[in-house]
mmCIF file of C-alpha atoms and ligand atoms in Angstrom:
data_model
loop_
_atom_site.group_PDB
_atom_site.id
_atom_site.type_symbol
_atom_site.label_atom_id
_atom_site.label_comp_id
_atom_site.label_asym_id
_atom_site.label_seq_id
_atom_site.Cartn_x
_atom_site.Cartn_y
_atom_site.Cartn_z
ATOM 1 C CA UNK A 1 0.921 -6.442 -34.898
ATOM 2 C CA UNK A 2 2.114 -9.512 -33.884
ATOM 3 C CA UNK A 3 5.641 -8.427 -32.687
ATOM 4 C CA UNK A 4 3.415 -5.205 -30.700
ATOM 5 C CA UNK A 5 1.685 -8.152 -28.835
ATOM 6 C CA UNK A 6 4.573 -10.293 -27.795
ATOM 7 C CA UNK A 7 6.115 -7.255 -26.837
ATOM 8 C CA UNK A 8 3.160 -6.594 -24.576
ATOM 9 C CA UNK A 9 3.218 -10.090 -23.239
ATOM 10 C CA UNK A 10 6.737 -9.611 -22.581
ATOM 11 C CA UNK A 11 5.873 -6.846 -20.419
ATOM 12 C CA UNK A 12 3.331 -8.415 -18.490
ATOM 13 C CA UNK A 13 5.436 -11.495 -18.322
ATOM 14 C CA UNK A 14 8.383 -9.272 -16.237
ATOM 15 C CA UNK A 15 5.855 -7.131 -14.147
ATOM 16 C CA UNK A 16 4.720 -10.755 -12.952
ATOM 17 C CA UNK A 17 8.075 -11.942 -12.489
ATOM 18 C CA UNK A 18 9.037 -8.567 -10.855
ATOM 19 C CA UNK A 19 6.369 -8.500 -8.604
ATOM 20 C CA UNK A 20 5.885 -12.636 -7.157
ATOM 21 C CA UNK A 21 8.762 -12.112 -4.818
ATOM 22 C CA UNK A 22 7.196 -8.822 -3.579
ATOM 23 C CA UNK A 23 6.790 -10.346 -0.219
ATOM 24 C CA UNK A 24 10.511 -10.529 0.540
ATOM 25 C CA UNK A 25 11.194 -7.171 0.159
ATOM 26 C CA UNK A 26 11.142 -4.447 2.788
ATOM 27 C CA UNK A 27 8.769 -1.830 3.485
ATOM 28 C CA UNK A 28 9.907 1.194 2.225
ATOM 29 C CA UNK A 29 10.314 -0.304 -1.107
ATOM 30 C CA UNK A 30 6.668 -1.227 -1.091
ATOM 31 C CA UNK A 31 5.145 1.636 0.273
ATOM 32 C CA UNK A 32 7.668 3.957 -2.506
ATOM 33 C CA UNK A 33 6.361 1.188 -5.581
ATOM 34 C CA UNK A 34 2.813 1.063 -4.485
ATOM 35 C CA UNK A 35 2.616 4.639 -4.391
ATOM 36 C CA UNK A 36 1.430 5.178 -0.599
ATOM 37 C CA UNK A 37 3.518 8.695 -0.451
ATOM 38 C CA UNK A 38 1.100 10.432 -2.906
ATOM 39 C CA UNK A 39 -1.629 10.324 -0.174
ATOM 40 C CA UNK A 40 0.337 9.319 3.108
ATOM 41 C CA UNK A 41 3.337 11.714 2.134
ATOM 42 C CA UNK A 42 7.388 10.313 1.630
ATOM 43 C CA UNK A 43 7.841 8.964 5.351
ATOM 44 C CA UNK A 44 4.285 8.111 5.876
ATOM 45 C CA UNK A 45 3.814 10.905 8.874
ATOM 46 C CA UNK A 46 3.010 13.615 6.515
ATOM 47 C CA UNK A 47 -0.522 13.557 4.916
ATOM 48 C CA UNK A 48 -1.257 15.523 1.612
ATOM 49 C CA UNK A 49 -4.415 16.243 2.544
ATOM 50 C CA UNK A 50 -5.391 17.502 6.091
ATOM 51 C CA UNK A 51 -8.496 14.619 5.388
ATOM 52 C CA UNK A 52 -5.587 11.765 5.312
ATOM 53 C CA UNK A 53 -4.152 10.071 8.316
ATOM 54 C CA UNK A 54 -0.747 9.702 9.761
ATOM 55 C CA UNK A 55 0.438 6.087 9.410
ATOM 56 C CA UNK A 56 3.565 5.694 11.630
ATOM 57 C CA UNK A 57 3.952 4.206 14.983
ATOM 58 C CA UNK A 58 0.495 2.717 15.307
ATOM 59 C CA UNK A 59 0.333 -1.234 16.029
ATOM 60 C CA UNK A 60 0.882 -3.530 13.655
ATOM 61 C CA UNK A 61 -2.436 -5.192 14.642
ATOM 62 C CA UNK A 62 -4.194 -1.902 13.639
ATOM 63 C CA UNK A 63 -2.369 -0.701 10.810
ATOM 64 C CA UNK A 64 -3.255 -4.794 9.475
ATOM 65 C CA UNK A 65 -6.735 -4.717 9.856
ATOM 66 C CA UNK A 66 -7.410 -1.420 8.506
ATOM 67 C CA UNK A 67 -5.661 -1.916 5.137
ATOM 68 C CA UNK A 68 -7.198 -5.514 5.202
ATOM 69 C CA UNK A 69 -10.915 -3.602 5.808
ATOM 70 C CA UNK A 70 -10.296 -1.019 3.471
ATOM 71 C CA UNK A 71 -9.253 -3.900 0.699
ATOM 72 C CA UNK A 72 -12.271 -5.961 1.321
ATOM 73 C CA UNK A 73 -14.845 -2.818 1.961
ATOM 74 C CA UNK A 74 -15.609 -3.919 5.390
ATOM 75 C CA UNK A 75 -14.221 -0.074 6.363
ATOM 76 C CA UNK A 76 -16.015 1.861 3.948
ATOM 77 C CA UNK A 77 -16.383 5.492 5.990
ATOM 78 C CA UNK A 78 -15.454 9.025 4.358
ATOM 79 C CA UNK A 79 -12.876 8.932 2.109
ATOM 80 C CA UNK A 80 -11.543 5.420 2.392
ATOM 81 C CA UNK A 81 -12.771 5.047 -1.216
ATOM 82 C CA UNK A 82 -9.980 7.037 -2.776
ATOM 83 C CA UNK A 83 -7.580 4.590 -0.970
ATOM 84 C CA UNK A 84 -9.764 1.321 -2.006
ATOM 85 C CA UNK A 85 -8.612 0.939 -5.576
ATOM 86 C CA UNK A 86 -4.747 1.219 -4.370
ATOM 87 C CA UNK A 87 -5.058 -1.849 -1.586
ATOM 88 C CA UNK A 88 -6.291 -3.712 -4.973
ATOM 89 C CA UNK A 89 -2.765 -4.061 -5.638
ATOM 90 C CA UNK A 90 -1.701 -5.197 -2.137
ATOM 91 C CA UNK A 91 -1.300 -8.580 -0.609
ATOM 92 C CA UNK A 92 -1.884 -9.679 2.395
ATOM 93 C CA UNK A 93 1.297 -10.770 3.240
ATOM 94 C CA UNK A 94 2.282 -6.909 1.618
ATOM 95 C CA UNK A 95 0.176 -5.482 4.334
ATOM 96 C CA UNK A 96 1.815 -7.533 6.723
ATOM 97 C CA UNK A 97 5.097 -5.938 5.880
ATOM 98 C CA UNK A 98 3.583 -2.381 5.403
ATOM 99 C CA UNK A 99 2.444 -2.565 8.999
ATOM 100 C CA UNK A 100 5.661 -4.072 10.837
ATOM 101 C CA UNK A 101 7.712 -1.293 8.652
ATOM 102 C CA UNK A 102 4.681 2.136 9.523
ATOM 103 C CA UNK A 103 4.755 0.674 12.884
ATOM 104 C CA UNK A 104 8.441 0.546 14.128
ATOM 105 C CA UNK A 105 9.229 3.548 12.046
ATOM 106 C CA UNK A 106 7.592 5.236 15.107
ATOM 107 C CA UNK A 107 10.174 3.606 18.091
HETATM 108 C C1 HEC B 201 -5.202 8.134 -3.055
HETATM 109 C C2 HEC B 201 -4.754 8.399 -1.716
HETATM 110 C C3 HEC B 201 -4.229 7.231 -0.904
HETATM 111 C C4 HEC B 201 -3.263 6.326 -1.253
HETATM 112 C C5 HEC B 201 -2.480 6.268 -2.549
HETATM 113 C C6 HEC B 201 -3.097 5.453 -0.121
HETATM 114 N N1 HEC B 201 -3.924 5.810 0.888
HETATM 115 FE FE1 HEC B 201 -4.036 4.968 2.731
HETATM 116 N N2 HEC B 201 -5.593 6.151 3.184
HETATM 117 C C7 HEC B 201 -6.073 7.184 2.402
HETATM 118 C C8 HEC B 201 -7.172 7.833 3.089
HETATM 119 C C9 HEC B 201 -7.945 9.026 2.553
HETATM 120 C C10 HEC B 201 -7.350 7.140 4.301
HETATM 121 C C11 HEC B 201 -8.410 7.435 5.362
HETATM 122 C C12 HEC B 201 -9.729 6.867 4.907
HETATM 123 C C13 HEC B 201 -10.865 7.336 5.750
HETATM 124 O O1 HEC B 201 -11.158 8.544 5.771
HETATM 125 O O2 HEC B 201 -11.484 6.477 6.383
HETATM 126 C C14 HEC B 201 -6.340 6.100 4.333
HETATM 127 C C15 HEC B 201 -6.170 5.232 5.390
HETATM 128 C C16 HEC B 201 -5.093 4.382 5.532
HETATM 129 C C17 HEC B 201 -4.820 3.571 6.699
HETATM 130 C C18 HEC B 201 -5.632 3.518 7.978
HETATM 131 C C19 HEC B 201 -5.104 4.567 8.925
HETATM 132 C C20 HEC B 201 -5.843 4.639 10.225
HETATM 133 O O3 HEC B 201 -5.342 5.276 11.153
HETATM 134 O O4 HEC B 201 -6.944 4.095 10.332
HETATM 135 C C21 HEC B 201 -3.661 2.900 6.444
HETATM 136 C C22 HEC B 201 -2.956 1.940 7.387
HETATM 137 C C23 HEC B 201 -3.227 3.278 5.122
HETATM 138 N N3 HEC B 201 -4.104 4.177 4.591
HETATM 139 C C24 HEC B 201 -2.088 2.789 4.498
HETATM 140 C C25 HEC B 201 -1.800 2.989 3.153
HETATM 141 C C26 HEC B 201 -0.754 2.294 2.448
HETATM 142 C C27 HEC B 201 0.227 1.321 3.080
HETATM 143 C C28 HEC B 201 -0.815 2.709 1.148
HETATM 144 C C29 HEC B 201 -0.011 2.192 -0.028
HETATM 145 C C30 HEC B 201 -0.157 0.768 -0.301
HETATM 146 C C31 HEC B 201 -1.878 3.693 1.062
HETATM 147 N N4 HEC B 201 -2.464 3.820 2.290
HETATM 148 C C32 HEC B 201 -2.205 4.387 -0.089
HETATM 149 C C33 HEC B 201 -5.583 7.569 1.180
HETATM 150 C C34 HEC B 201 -4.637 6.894 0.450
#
């Protein structure tokens, strides 16, 4: 029992460890880890649902404050609730490099 649990707090300990430098990396690693593609598709232009939106080449300003609404439930229209419990698991400063990296993909 006791080994199970410091094997659990092992795992928790390198999730945390694993994800406090989150912020450095790039875009595309975030959007592939937080799982973005399942809704937003593999390149972020290719919904899979005709009810989702397209994500690239809109400004950074934009693509910020909707994540950040959809996070805090400010934007709470038709189906942003299936995307609600994912932003739960983004930063800020993770949105901030979400939207530079959806946003130049589409120059
Ligand atoms: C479970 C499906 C799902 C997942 C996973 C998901 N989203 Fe969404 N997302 C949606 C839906 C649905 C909307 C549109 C909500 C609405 O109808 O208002 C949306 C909206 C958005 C918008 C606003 C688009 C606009 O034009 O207003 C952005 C930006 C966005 N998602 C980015 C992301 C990112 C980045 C991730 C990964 C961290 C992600 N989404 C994960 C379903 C999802």
């Amino acid at each position: 029992m006791t080994g199970k649990l410091t094997k659990m707090l092992a795992v928790v300990g390198l999730s945390a460890a694993f994800a406090a430098p989150a912020f450095a990396a790039d875009g595309q690693v975030l959007y592939e880890t937080k799982g973005c593609a399942a809704c937003h598709g593999a390149d972020g232009n290719t919904p899979t649902a005709p009810i989702y939106p397209k994500l690239v080449g809109q400004p950074v300003q934009y693509l910020v404050t909707q994540m950040t609404d959809i996070k805090s439930g400010a934007r709470n229209n038709g189906m942003t609730a299936v995307m609600k419990p994912i932003m739960a698991n983004v930063s800020e400063a993770e949105i901030a490099v979400l939207a530079q990296w959806l946003s130049e993909k589409g120059e």
